[in-house]
Coordinates of C-alpha atoms and ligand atoms in Angstrom, one line a residue:
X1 CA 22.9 106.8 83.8
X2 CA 25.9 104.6 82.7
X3 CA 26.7 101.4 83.8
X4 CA 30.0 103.2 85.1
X5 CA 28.7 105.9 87.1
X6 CA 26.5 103.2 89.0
X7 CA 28.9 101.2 89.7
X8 CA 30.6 104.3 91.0
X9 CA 27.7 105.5 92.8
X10 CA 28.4 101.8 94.7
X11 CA 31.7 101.9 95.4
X12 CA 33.6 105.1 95.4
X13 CA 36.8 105.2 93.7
X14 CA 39.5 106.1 96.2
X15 CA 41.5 109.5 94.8
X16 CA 44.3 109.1 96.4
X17 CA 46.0 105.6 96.8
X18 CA 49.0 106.2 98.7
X19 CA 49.7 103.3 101.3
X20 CA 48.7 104.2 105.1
X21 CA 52.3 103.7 107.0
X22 CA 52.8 99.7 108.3
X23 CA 55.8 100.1 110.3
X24 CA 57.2 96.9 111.8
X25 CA 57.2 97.0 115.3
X26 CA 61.0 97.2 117.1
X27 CA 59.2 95.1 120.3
X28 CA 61.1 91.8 119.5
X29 CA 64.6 93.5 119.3
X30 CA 66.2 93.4 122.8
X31 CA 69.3 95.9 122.5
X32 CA 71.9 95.7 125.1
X33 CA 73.1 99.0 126.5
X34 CA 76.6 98.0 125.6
X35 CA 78.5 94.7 123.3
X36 CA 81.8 93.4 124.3
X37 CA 83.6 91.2 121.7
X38 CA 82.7 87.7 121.4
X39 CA 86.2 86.0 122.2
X40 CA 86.6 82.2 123.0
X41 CA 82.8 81.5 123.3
X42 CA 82.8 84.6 126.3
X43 CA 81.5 88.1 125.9
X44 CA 84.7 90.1 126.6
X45 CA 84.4 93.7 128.2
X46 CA 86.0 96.2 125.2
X47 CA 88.9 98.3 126.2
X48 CA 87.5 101.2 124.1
X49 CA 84.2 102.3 123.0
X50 CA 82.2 103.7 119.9
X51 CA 78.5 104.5 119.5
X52 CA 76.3 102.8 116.5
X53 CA 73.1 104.6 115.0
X54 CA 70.3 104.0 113.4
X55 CA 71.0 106.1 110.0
X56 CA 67.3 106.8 109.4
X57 CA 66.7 108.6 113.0
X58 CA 70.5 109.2 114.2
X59 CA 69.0 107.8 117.5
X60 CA 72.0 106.3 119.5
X61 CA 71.2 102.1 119.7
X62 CA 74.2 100.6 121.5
X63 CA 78.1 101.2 122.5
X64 CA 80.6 99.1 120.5
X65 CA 83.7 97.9 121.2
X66 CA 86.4 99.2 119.4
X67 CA 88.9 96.6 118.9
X68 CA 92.6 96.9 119.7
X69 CA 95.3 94.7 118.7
X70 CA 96.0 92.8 122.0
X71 CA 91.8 92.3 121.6
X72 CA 92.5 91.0 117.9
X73 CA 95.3 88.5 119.5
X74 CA 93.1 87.4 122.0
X75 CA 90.7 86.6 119.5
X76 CA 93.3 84.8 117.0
X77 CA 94.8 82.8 120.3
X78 CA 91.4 81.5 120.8
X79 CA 90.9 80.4 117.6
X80 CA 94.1 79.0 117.1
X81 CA 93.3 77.0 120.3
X82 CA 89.7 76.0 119.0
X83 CA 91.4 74.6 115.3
X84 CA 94.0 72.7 116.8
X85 CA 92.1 71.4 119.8
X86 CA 88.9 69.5 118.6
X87 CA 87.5 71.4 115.2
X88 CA 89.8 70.8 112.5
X89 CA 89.6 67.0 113.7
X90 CA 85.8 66.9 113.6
X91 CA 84.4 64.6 111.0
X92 CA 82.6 66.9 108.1
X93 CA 79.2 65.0 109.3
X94 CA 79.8 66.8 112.6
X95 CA 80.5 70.0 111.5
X96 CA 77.7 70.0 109.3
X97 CA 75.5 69.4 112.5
X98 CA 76.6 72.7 113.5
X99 CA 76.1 74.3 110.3
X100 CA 72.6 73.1 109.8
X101 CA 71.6 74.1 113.4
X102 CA 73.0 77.5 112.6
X103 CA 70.8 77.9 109.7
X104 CA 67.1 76.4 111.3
X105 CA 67.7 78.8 114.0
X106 CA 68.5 81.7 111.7
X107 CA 65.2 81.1 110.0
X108 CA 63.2 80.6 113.5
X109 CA 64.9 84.2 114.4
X110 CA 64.4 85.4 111.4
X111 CA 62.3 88.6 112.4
X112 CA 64.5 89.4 115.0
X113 CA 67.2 89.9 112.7
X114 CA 65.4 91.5 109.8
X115 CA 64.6 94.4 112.0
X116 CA 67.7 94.4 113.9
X117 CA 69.5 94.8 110.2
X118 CA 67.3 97.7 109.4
X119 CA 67.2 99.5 112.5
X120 CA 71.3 99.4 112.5
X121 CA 71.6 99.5 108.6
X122 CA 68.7 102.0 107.5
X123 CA 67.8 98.8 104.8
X124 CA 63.9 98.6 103.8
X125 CA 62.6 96.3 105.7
X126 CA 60.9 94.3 103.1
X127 CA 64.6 93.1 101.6
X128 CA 66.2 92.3 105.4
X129 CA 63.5 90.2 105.3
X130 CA 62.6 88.7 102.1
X131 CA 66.3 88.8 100.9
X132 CA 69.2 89.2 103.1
X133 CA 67.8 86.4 105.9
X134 CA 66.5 83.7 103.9
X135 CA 70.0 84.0 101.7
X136 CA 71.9 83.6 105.2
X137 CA 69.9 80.9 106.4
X138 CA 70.1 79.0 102.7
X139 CA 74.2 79.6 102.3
X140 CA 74.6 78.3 106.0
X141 CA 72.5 75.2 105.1
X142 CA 73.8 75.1 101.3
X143 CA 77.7 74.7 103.1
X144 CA 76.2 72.4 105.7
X145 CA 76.1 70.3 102.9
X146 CA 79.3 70.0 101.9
X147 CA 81.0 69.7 104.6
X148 CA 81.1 65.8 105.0
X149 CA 81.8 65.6 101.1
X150 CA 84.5 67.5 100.4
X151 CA 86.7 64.8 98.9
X152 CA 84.1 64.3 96.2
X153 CA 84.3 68.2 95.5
X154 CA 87.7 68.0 94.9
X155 CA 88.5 64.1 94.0
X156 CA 92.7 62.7 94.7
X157 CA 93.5 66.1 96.1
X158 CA 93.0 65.4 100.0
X159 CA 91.6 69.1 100.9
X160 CA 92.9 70.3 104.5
X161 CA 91.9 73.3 105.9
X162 CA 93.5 76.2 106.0
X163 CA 93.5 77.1 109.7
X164 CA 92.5 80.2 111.1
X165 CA 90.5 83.1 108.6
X166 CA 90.2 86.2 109.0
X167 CA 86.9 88.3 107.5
X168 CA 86.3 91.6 107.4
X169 CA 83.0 92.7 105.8
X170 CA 81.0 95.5 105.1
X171 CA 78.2 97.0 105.7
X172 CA 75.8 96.6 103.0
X173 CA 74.4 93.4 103.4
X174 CA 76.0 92.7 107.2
X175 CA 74.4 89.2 108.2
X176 CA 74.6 88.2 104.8
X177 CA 78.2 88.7 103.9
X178 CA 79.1 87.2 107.3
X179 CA 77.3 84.2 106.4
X180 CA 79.4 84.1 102.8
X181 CA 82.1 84.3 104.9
X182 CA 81.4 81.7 108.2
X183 CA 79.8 79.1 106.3
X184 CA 81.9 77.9 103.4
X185 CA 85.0 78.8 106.4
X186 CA 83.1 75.9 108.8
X187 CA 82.2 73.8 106.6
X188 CA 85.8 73.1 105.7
X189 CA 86.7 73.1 109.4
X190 CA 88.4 76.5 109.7
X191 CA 88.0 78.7 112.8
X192 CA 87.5 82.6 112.3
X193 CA 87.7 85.9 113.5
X194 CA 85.5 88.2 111.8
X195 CA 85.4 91.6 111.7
X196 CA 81.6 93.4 110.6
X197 CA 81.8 96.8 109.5
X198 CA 81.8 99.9 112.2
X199 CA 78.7 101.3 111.2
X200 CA 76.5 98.0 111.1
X201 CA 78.2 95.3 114.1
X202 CA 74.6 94.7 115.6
X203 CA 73.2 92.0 113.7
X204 CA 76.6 90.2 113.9
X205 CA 76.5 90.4 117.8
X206 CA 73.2 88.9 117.9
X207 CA 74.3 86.1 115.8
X208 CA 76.9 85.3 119.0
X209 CA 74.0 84.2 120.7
X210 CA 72.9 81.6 117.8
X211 CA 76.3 80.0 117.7
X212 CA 75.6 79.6 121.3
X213 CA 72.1 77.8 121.0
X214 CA 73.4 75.7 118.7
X215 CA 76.2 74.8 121.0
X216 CA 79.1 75.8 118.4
X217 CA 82.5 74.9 120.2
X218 CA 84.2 77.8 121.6
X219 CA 86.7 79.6 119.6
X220 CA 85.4 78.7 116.6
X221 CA 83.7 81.6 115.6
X222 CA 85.3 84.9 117.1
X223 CA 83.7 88.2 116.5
X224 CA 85.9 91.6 116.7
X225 CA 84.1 94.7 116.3
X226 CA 85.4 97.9 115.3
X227 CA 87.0 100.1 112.4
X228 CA 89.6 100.2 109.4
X229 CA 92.3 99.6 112.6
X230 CA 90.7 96.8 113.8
X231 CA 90.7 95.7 110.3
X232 CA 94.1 95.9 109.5
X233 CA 95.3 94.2 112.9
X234 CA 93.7 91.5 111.8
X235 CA 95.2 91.4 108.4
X236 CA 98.3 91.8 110.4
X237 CA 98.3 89.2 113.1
X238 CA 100.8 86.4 112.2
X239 CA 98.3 83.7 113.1
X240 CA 96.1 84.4 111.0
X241 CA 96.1 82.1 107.5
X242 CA 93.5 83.3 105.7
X243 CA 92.2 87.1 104.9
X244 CA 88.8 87.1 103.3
X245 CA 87.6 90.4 102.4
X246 CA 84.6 92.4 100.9
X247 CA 84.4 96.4 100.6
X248 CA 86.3 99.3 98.7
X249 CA 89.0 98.5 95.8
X250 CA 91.2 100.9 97.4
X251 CA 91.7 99.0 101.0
X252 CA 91.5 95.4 99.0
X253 CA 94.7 97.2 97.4
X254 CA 96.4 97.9 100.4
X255 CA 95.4 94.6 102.0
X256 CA 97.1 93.3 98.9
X257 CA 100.2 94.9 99.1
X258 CA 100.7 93.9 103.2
X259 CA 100.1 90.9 102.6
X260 CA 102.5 90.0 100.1
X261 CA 105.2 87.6 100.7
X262 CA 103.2 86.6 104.1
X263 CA 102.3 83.2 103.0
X264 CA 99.0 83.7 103.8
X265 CA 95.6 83.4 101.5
X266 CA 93.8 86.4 100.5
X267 CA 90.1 86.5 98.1
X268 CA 89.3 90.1 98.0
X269 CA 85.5 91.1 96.6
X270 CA 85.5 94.4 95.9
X271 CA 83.8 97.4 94.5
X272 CA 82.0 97.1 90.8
X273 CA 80.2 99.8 88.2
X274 CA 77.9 96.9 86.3
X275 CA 76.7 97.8 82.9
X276 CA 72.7 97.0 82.2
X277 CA 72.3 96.6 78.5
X278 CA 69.0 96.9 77.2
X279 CA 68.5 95.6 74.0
X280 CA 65.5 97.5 71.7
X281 CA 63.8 93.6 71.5
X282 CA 63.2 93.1 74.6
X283 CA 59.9 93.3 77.1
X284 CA 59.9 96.6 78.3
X285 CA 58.4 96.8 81.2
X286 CA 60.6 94.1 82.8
X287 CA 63.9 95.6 81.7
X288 CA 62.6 98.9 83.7
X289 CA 61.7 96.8 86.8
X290 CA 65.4 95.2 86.6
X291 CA 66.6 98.5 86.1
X292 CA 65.2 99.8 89.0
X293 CA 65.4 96.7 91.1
X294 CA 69.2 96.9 89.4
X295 CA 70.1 100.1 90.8
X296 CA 67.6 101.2 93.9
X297 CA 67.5 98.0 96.1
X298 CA 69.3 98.4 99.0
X299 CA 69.7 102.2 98.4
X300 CA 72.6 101.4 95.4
X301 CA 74.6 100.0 98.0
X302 CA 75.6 97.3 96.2
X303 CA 78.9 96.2 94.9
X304 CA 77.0 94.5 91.5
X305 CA 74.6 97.2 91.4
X306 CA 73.8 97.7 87.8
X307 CA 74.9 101.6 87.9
X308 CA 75.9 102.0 84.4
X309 CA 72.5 101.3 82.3
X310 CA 73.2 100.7 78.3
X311 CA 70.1 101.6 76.2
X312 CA 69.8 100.7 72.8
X313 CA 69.5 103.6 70.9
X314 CA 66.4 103.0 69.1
X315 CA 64.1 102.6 72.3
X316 CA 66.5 105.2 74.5
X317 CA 62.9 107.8 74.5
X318 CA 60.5 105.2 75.5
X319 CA 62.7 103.6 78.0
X320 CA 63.6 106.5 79.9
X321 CA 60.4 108.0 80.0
X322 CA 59.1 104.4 81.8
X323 CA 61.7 104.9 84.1
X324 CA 61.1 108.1 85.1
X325 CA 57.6 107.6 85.5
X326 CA 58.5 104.5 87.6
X327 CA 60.8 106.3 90.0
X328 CA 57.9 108.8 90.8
X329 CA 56.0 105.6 92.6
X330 CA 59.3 104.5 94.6
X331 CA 58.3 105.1 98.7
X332 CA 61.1 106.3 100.4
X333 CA 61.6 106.7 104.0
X334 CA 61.5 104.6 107.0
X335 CA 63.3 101.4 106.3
X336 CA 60.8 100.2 109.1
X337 CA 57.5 100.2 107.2
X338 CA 56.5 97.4 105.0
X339 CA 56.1 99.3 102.1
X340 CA 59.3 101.1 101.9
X341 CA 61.0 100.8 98.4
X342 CA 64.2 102.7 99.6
X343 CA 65.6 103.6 102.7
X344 CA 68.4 105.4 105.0
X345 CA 71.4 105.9 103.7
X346 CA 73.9 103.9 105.5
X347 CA 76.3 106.7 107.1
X348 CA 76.5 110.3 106.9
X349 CA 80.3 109.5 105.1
X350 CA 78.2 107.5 102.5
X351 CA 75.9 110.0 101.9
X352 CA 78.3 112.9 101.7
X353 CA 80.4 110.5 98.5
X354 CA 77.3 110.0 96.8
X355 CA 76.6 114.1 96.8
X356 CA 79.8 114.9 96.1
X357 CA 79.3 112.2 92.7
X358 CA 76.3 113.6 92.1
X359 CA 77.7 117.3 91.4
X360 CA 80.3 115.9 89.8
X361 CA 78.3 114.7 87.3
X362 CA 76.4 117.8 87.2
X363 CA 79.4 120.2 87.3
X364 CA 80.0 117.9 84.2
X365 CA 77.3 118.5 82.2
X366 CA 75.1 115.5 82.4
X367 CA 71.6 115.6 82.9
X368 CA 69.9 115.2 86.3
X369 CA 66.4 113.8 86.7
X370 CA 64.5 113.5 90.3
X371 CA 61.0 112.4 91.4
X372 CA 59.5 114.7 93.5
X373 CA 60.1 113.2 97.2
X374 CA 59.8 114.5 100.5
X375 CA 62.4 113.4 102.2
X376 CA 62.6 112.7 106.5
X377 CA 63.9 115.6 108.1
X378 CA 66.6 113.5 110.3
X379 CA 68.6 110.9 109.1
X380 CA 70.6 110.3 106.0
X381 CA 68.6 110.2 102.8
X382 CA 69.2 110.5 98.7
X383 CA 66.2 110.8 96.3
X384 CA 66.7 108.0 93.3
X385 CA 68.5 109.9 90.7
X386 CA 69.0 109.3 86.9
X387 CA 71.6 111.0 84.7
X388 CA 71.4 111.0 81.0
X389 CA 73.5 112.3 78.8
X390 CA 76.0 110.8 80.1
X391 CA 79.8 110.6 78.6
X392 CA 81.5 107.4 79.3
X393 CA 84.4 109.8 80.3
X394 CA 82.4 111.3 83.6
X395 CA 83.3 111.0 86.8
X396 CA 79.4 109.2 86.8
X397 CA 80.2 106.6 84.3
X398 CA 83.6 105.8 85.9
X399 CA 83.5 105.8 89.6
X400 CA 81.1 103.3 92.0
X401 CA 79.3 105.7 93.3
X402 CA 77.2 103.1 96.1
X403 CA 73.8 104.9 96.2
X404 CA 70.7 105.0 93.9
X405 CA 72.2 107.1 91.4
X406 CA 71.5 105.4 87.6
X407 CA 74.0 106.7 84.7
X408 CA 72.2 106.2 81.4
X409 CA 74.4 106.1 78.5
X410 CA 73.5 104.4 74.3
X411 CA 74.8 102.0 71.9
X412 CA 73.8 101.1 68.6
X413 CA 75.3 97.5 67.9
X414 CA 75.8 94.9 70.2
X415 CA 80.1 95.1 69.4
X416 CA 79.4 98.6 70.8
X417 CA 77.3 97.5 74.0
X418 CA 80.6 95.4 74.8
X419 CA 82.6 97.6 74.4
X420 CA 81.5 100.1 76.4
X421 CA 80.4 97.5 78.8
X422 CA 83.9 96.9 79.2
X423 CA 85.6 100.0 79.4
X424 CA 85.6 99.9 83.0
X425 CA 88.6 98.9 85.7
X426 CA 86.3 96.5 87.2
X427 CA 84.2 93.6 86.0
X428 CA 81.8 92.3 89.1
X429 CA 78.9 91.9 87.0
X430 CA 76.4 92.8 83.8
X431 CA 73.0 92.1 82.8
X432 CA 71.7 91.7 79.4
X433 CA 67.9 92.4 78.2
X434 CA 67.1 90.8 75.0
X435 CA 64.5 88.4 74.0
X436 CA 66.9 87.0 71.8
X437 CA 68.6 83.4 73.5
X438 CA 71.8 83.4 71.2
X439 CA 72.3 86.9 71.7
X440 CA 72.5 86.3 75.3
X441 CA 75.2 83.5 75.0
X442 CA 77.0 85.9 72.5
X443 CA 77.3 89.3 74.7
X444 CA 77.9 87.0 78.4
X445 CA 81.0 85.3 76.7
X446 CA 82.2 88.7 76.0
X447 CA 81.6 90.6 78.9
X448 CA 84.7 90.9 81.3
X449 CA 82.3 90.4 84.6
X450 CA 82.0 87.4 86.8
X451 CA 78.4 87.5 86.9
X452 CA 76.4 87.6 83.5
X453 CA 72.2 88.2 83.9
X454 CA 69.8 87.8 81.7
X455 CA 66.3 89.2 81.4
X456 CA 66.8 89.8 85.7
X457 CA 69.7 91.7 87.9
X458 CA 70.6 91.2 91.2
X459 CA 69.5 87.4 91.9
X460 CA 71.4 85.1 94.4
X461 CA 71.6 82.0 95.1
X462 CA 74.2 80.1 97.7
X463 CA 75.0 77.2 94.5
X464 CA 76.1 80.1 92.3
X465 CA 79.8 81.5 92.1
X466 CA 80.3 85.4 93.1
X467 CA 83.2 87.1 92.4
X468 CA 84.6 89.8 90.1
X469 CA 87.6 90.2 87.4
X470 CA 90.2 93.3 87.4
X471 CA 89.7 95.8 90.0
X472 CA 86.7 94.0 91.4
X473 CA 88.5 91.4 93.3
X474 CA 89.6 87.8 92.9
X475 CA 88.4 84.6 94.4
X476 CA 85.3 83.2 94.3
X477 CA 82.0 83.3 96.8
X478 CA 79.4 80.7 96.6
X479 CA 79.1 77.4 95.1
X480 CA 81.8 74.5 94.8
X481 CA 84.4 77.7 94.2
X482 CA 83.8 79.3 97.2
X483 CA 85.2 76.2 99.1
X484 CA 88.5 76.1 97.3
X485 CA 89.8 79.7 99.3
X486 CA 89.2 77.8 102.8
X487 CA 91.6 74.4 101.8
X488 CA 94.7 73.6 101.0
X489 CA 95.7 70.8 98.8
X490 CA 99.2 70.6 99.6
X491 CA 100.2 67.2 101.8
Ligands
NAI1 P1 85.9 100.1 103.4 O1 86.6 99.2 102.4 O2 86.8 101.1 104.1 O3 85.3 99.2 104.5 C1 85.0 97.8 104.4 C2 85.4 97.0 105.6 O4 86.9 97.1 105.7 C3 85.0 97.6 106.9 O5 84.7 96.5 107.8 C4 86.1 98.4 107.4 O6 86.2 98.6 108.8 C5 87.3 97.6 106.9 N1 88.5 98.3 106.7 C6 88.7 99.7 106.4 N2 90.0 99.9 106.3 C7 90.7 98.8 106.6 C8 92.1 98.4 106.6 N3 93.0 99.3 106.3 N4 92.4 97.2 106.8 C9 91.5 96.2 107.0 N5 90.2 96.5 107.1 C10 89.8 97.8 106.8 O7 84.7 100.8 102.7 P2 84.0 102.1 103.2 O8 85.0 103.2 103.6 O9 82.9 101.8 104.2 O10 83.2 102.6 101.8 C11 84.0 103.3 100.8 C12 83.5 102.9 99.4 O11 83.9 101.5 99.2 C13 82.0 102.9 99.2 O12 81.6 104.2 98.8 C14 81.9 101.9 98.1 O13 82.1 102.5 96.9 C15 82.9 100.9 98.4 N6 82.4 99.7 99.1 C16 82.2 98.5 98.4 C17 81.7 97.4 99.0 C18 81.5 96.2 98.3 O14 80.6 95.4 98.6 N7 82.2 95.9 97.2 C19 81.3 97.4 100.4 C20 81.6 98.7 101.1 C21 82.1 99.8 100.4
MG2 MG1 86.9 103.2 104.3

C-alpha cells in the first residue's frame, strides 16, 4: 500500500465539493406593509402607489409611494425651510456630529441593511455586506470630516453652500450612491431631497429611520420615492439649486438640456464601457480574477464595469481558456446565500436589454461562450457570458450593456491598446495589467477615463475622486473634488 491510499483509507476525499446552501436569514428585516415619503422629518401618506419586488423570487415586499409634483414641492418647501432656518448656519463641527452619528449607526445596522439591499436589489449578499455598507458608513464618516475644515480645502475662497440639492440615483448600488450623494451635500451644509431609484427605494426608507436616531434636524434630509416622473419634477422644481445625478447617459442628456439657462448646478455620473487591458507580462491568474471581479460583481451592473477586456495578443489563448474555466466555478442564484458569486438580475426591463445585447452580438457574428448553470426557475437571471471575436464595430463593443456580459477583443502594441481603449463615447474608467511600473504611468496618462487601475478593477475608496469624461458624465464624486459641486465661491 502507498502512503496515499492510507491516508485515503483515513480520510476520504470528498467527490463532490459544491458548497451546502448558507442563506442569510431575512429575520432581522422588519418590512412595513406600506412607505410614505419622508417629508420634513414626518412619514407622509403617498397620494399614489407602486409595488417593489424582490428580483430573485418576484415576491411582492412593500407598496411605494409614487411621488407627484405637489409631493416633490412639499419636500423642496421643507427643505428650503430646514437650510434657511438653523442648517446652513450650523458650525461645520456641528454638522459633522451629525454626519459621524450617521455613519457609527450605519455600521451597528449594518446587517439589517445588507439584507434589506439584497432582498430589494437581487445583489449577492456577500458584496451588500462586505462592499456597499462599509463604503456607506466610511464616505459618511470620510465627509464628516471635512465638514468643520472646509476653508482649508479651499483657502481665500469663502465656500458657501449651495442651498437645496436635488439627487436622483439608481439602482445599482442604492445605499451607496445615496451616501455619495447625502454626505459630501451635509457636510457642506446643504439640505436635500433625494430621489432612489423605483425598483430599489427600500434600503433608502430604512435609512429615514437613522437620520432619526441620530436626531438629524428635520428637513434636512427629504426622501421622495418614485419613477423617471418623480425624477424629473425634481429637476424641475424652481427651488431646487443643485441636481446631482447617477444613471443612463441618455436621461443625464435630457437633464442637461432642461436645465440649461436655469442657474442651477448639475454633476451628472453616467453610463461607462471600461476597457481592461491585459498586458502579455503580467501575473496571470490575478488579471483573470480582476477580470472577473471587473465584469461579474454586482451582476455587471456597474457603470465602471470593465466590459470591454483588451488581451494582448500573444497570451489571448491562455487567457481566455483561464477565464472560461473560472466562470464554470462562479455560484449563481440566491443573492441570499453566503456563497453567492452572482445574483438576480435587477428588473425584468434590465434583463430584457441585456438579452436583446446579447443577440445582437450574436446576430453579429461574435462568439458566445457560457458555463453550464442551472438557473432559478423564478426571478430574473443571466448566466456570465463572454464574447470573443469581437469587432470593435459591434453593438457589444459599443453599447453598456449593464449585466455580466465580457466582450474580449486584441491588441498588439501598447499605441494600439490606447487606441482602442479610447474609441469609445465614454471614458468612466480603465484598468491596466502589466508588471511593468512605467508602463503603467505611460498607458493611465493616455487613457481618456477618469479612473485609471492598475493590477486591480473595481476598488473604492471615499478619499478618491469618481467621475467620468465625454459621455460618462462631469463632476467629480469622492475626495476633496466631490465637495466643490455642493459650494459656491461666489460672495
Ligand atoms: P435611468 O437613467 O432611467 O434611471 C436612473 C434614475 O433616474 C432613476 O432613479 C430613475 O427613476 C431616474 N429617472 C429616469 N428618468 C428620469 C427623468 N426624465 N428625469 C429625472 N430622473 C429620471 O436608468 P434605467 O432606465 O434604470 O437604466 C437604463 C440603462 O442606464 C441601464 O441599462 C444602464 O446601461 C444605464 N444605467 C447606468 C447607471 C450608472 O450607474 N451609470 C445606473 C443605472 C442605469
Ligand atoms: Mg430609464
Amino acid at each position: 500500500m502507498t502512503d496515499l491510499d492510507r491516508k485515503q483509507d483515513r480520510a476520504p476525499v470528498p467527490k463532490d465539493w459544491t458548497y451546502a446552501p448558507a442563506p442569510e436569514s431575512r429575520d432581522i428585516v422588519r418590512l412595513r406593509e406600506r412607505y410614505g415619503h419622508f417629508i420634513g422629518g414626518e412619514w407622509v401618506e403617498p397620494a399614489e402607489t407602486y409595488e417593489t419586488i424582490s428580483p430573485a423570487t418576484e415576491e411582492s415586499l412593500a407598496l411605494i409611494g409614487e411621488g407627484t409634483e405637489e409631493e416633490v414641492d412639499a419636500a423642496v418647501a421643507a427643505a428650503r425651510d430646514a437650510f434657511a432656518n438653523g442648517w446652513s448656519a450650523l458650525p461645520g463641527s456641528e454638522r459633522a456630529k451629525y454626519l459621524f452619528r450617521i455613519a457609527r449607526i450605519l455600521q451597528e445596522r449594518s446587517r439589517e441593511f445588507a439584507v434589506l439591499e439584497s432582498l430589494n436589489g437581487g445583489k449577492p449578499i456577500k458584496e451588500s455586506r462586505d462592499v456597499d455598507l462599509p463604503l456607506a458608513a466610511a464616505h459618511f464618516f470620510y465627509y464628516a470630516g471635512w465638514a468643520d475644515k472646509l476653508e482649508y480645502a479651499f483657502p481665500n475662497r469663502r465656500p458657501k453652500p449651495v442651498g437645496v440639492a436635488g439627487q436622483i440615483i439608481p439602482w445599482n448600488f442604492p445605499l451607496l450612491m445615496l451616501a455619495w450623494k447625502i454626505a459630501p451635500a451635509l457636510a457642506c451644509g446643504n439640505t436635500v431631497v433625494l430621489k432612489p431609484a423605483e425598483t430599489t427605494p427600500l434600503t433608502a426608507l430604512l435609512f429615514c429611520d437613522v437620520l432619526r436616531q441620530a436626531e438629524l434636524p428635520p428637513g434636512v434630509v427629504n426622501i421622495v420615492t418614485g419613477d423617471g416622473r418623480t425624477g424629473a419634477a425634481i429637476v424641475d422644481h424652481p427651488g431646487v439649486d443643485k441636481i446631482a445625478f447617477t444613471g443612463s447617459t441618455e436621461v443625464g442628456k435630457a437633464i442637461q438640456r432642461r436645465l440649461a439657462g436655469t442657474g442651477k448646478k448639475l454633476t451628472l455620473e453616467l453610463g461607462g464601457k471600461a476597457a481592461n487591458i491585459v498586458f502579455d507580462d503580467c501575473a496571470l491568474d490575478q488579471a483573470v480574477e480582476g477580470i472577473v471581479n471587473g465584469i461579474y460583481f454586482n451582476q455587471g451592473h456597474v457603470c465602471c464595469a470593465g466590459s470591454r477586456l483588451f488581451a494582448q495578443e500573444s497570451i489571448y489563448e491562455p487567457l481566455v481558456d483561464k477565464l472560461k474555466r473560472r466562470l464554470e466555478t462562479l455560484r449563481v442564484g440566491d443573492p441570499l446565500d453566503k456563497n453567492t458569486d452572482v445574483g438576480a438580475i435587477n428588473s425584468k426591463m434590465q434583463l430584457e436589454r441585456i438579452v436583446e445585447l446579447v443577440e445582437a452580438g450574436k446576430d453579429e457574428g461574435a462568439e458566445i461562450y457560457q458555463p453550464p448553470c442551472r438557473l432559478p426557475e423564478r426571478g430574473y437571471w443571466f448566466v456570465p457570458t463572454v464574447f470573443t471575436n469581437v469587432a470593435q464595430s459591434y453593438r457589444i463593443a459599443q453599447e453598456e450593456i449593464f449585466g455580466p456580459v465580457l466582450s474580449v477583443l486584441t491588441f498588439r502594441t501598447p499605441e494600439e491598446a490606447v487606441e482602442k481603449a479610447n474609441n469609445t463615447p465614454y471614458g468612466l474608467s480603465a484598468g491596466v495589467w502589466t508588471e511593468k511600473g512605467s508602463r503603467i504611468l505611460w498607458m493611465a496618462q493616455r487613457l481618456r477615463a477618469g479612473v485609471v487601475w492598475a493590477n486591480t478593477f473595481n476598488r473604492f475608496d471615499p478619499t478618491s475622486p469618481f467621475g467620468g469624461y465625454k459621455e460618462s458624465g462631469f463632476g467629480r464624486e469622492g475626495g476633496l473634488h466631490g465637495l466643490e459641486p455642493y459650494l459656491r465661491f461666489d460672495e
